[in-house]
Tab-separated table of C-alpha atoms in Angstrom:
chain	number	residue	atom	x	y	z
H	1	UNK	CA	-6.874	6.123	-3.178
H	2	UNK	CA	-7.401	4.601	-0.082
H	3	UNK	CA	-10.720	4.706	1.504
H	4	UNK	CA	-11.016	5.912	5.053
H	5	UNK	CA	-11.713	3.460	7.439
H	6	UNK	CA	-14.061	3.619	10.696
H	7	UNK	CA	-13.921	0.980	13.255
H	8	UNK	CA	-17.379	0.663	15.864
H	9	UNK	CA	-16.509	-1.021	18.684
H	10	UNK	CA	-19.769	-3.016	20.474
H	11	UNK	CA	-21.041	-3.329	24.040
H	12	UNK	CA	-19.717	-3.481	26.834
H	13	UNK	CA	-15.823	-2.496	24.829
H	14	UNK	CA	-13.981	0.109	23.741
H	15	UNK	CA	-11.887	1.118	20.826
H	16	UNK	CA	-8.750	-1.112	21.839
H	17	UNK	CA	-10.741	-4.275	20.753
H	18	UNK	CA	-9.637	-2.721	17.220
H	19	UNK	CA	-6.230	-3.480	17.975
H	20	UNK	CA	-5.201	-5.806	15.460
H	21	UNK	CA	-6.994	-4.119	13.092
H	22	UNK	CA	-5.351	-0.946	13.621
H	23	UNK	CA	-2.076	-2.446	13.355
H	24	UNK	CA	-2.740	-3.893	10.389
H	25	UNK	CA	-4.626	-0.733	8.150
H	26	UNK	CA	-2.940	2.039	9.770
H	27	UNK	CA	0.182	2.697	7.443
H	28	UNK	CA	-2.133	2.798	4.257
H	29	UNK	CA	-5.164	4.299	5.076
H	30	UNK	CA	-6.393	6.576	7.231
H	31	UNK	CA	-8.063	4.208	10.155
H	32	UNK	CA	-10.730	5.517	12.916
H	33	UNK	CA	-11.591	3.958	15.513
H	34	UNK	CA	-13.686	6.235	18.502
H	35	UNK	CA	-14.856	5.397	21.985
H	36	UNK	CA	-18.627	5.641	21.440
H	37	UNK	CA	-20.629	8.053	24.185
H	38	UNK	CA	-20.574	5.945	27.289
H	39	UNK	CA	-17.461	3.521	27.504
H	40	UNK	CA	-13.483	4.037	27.054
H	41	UNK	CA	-12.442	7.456	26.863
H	42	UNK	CA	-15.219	9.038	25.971
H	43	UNK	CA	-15.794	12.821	27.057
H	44	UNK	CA	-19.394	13.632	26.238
H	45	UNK	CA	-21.030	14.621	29.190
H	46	UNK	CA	-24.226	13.455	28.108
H	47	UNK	CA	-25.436	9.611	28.567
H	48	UNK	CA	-27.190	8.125	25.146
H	49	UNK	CA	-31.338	8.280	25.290
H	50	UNK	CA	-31.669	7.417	21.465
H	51	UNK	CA	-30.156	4.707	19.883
H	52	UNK	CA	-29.700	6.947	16.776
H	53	UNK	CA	-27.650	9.300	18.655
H	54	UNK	CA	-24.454	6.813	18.093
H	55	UNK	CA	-25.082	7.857	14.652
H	56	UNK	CA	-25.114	11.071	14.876
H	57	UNK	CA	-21.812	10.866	17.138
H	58	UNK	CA	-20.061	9.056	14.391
H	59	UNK	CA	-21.222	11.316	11.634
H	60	UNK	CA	-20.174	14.787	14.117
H	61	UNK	CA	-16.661	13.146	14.182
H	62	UNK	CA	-16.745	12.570	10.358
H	63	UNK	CA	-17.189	16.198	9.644
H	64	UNK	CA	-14.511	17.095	12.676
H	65	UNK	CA	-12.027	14.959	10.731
H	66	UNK	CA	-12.715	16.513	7.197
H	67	UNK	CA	-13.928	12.707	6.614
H	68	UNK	CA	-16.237	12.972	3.028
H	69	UNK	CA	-17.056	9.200	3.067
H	70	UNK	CA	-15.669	5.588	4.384
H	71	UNK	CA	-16.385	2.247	5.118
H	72	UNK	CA	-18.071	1.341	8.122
H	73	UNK	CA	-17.157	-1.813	9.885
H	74	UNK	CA	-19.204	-2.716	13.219
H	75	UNK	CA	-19.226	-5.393	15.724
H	76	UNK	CA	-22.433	-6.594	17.425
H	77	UNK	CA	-23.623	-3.477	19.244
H	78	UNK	CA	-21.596	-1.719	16.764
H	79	UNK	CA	-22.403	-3.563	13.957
H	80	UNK	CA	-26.317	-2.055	14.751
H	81	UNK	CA	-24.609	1.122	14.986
H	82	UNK	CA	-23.469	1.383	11.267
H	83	UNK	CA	-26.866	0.137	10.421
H	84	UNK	CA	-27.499	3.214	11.736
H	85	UNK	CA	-25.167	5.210	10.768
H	86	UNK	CA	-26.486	3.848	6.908
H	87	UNK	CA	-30.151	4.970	7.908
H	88	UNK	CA	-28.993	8.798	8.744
H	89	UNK	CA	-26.173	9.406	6.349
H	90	UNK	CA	-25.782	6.613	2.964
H	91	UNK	CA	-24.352	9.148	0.768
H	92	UNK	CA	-21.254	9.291	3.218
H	93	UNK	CA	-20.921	5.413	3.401
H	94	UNK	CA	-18.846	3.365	0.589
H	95	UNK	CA	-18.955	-0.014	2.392
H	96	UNK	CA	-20.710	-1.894	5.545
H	97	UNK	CA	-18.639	-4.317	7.004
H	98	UNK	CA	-21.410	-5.841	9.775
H	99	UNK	CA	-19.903	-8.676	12.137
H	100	UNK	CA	-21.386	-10.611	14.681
H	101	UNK	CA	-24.777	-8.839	14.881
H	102	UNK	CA	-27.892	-9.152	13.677
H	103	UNK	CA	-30.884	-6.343	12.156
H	104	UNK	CA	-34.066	-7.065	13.824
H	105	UNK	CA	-35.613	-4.961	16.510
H	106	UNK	CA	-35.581	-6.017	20.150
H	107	UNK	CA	-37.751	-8.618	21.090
H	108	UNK	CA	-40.504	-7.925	24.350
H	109	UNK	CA	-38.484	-10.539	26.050
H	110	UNK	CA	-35.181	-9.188	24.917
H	111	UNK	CA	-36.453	-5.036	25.725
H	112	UNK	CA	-37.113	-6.692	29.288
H	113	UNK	CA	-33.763	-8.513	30.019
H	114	UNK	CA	-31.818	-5.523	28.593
H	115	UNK	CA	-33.554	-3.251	31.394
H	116	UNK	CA	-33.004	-5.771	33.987
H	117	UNK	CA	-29.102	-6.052	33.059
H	118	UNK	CA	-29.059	-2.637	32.764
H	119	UNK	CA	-30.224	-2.234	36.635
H	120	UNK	CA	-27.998	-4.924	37.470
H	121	UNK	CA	-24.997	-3.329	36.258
H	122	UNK	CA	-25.785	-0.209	37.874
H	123	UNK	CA	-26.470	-1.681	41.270
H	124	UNK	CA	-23.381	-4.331	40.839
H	125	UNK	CA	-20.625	-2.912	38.365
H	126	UNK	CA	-19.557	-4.527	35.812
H	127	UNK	CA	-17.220	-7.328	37.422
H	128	UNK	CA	-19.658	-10.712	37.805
H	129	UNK	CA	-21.005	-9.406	34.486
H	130	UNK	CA	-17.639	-9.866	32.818
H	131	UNK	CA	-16.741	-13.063	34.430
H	132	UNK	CA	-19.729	-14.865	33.129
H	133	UNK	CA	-19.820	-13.733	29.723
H	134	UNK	CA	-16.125	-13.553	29.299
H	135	UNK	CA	-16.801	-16.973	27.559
H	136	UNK	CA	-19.748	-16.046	25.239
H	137	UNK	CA	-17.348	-13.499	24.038
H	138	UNK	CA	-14.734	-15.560	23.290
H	139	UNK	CA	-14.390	-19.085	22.270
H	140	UNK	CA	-13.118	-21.338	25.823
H	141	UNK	CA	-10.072	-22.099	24.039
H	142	UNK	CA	-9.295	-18.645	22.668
H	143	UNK	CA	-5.838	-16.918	23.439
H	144	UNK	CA	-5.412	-15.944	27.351
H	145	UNK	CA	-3.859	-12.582	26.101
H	146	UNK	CA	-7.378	-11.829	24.107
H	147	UNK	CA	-8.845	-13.321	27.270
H	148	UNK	CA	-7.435	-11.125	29.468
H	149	UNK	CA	-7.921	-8.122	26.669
H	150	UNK	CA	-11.758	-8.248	26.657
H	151	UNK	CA	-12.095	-8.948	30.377
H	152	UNK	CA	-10.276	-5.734	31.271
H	153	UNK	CA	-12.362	-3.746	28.488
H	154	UNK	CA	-15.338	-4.928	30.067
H	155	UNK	CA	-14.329	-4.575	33.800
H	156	UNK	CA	-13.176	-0.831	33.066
H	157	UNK	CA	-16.528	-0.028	31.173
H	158	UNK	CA	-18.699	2.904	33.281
H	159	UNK	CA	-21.896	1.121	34.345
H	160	UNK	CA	-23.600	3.868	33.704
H	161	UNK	CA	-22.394	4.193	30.092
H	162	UNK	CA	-23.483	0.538	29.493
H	163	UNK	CA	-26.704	0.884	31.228
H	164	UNK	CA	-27.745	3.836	28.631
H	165	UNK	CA	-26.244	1.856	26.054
H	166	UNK	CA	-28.536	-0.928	26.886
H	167	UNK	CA	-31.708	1.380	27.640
H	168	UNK	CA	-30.969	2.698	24.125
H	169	UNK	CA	-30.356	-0.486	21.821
H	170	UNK	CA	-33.383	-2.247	23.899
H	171	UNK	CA	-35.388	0.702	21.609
H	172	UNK	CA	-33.952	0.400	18.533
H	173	UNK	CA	-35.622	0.196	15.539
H	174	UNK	CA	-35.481	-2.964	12.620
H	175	UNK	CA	-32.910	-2.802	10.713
H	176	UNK	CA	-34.006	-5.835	7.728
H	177	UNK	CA	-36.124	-3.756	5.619
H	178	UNK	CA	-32.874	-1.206	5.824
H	179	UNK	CA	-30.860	-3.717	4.484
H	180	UNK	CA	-32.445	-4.931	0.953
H	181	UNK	CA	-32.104	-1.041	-0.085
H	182	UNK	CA	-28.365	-0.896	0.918
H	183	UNK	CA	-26.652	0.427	-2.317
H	184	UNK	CA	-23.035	-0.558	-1.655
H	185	UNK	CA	-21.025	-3.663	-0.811
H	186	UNK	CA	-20.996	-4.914	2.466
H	187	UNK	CA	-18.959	-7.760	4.539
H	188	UNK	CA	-20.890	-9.726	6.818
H	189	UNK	CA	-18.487	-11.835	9.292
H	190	UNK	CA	-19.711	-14.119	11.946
H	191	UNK	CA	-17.631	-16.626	14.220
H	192	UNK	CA	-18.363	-20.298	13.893
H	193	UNK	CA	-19.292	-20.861	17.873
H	194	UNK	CA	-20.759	-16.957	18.356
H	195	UNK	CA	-24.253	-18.122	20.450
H	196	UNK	CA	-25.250	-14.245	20.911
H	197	UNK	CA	-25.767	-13.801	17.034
H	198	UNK	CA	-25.297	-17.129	15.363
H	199	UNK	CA	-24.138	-18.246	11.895
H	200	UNK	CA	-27.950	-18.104	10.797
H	201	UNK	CA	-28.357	-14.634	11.427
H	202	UNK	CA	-25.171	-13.754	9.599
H	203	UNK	CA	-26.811	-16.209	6.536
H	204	UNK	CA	-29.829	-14.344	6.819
H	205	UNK	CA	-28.418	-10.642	6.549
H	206	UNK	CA	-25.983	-11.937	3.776
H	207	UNK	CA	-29.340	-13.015	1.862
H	208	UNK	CA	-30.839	-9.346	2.390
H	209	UNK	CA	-27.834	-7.428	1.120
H	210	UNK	CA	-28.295	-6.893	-3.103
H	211	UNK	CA	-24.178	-6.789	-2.972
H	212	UNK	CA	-22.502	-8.664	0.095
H	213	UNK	CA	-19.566	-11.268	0.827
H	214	UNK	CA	-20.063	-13.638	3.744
H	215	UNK	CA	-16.972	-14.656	5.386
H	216	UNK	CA	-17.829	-17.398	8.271
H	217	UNK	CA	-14.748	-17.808	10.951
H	218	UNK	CA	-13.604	-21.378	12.049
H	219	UNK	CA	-13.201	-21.181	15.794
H	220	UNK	CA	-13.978	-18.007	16.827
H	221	UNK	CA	-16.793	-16.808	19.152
H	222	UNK	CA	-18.648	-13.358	19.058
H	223	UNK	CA	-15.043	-11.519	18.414
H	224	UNK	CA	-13.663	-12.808	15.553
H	225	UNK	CA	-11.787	-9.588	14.827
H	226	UNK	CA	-9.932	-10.561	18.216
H	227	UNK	CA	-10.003	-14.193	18.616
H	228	UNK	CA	-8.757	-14.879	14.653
H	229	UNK	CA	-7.258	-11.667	13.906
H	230	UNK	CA	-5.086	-13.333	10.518
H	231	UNK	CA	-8.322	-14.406	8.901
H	232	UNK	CA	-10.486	-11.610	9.842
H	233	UNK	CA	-8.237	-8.848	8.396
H	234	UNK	CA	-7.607	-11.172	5.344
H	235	UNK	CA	-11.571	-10.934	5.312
H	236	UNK	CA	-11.314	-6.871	5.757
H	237	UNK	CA	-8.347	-6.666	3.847
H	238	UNK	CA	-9.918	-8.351	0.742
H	239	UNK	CA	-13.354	-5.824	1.006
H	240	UNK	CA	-11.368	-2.731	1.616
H	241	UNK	CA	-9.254	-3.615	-1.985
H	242	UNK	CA	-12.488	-3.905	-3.823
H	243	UNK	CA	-14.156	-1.139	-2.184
H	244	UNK	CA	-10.887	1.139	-3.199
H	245	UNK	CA	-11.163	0.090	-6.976
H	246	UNK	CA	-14.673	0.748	-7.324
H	247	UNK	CA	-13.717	4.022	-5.484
């Protein structure tokens, strides 16, 4: 039986940078892929104040979709998010797939630029923000389509949404010690030219996981899933076979 699948988009997205991921796991499993509190579609009145609470909104929509357990696949901000998610509620979780992010806590230098982008957004929007780091997100050379994708998803994100967001993650706690007890397999993924969390970091949560697969991306930035969609669902596709037969 196929295992459901849940899809955590990261900062400053929405759930369409699943896209090619959705297309592909759709038809044989059942595939779930939310707007977190703050950005896309997203009704909750309420901005995030915990980090933890991302958690809690993924595990509320687990038992609103009659979802027992799944595998958890995250991308940077949401990769911390199913980190999460494993801290609150293992017994529901049957695989981590963790790409492009990283476990430690916030650094005093990183809590401080987080606050400062934070006001920035709020008192600029979100436009010179996405033209900067359009490239950071993806490779230079990556596909004007996927270009043009992320840029919008960034551009249409509610400053205020990503301003919690950021206020929230700057507090989050340390994920490493979290990761030696993980009990089930997990998929780390990390793009070859990704400066925000870097093939070393990948390396070094791939070394803390008892039962993990690292999968390193040739030419892809911090959005692999995006940027080489073919190999990263090969990647996925692979994980979510073995995770099914153990199931």
């Amino acid at each position: 039986m196929a295992t459901p699948l849940v899809l955590v988009h990261g900062h400053p997205f929405d759930h369409t940078m699943w896209n090619p991921q959705l297309a592909a796991f759709s038809a044989a499993r059942h595939v779930i892929a939310p707007d977190l509190r703050g950005y896309g579609a997203s009704t909750s009145p309420d901005r995030v104040t915990d980090f933890g609470q991302f958690a809690q909104d993924i595990e509320a929509l687990l038992d609103e979709l009659d979802v027992a357990a799944c595998v958890l696949a995250g991308l940077s901000m949401g990769g911390q998010i199913v980190m999460d998610c494993y801290r609150q509620f293992p017994d529901r979780i049957r695989g981590l797939v963790l790409a492009d992010t990283f476990p430690a806590a916030e650094t005093p230098e990183g809590v401080e630029v987080r606050h400062a982008m934070a006001e920035r957004l709020l008192r600029e929007g979100m436009s010179g923000y996405a033209d900067e780091v359009l490239e950071k997100m993806v490779a230079p050379h990556a596909d004007p389509e996927v270009k043009a994708h992320v840029h919008r998803m960034m551009t249409a994100t509610s400053p205020e949404g990503a301003a919690a967001a950021l206020r929230a993650r700057a507090a989050r706690p340390d994920y490493r010690d979290l990761l030696t007890r993980v009990t089930v397999p997990a998929l780390v993924v990390v793009g070859t030219d990704d400066t925000y969390t870097p093939v070393a970091d990948a390396e070094a949560m791939h070394a803390a996981l008892p039962d993990s697969t690292l999968c390193v991306i040739e030419g892809a930035a911090h959005m692999p899933n995006l940027e080489r969609a073919e190999e990263f669902n090969k990647a996925l596709g692979e994980f979510l076979a073995r995770v099914d037969g153990a199931s």
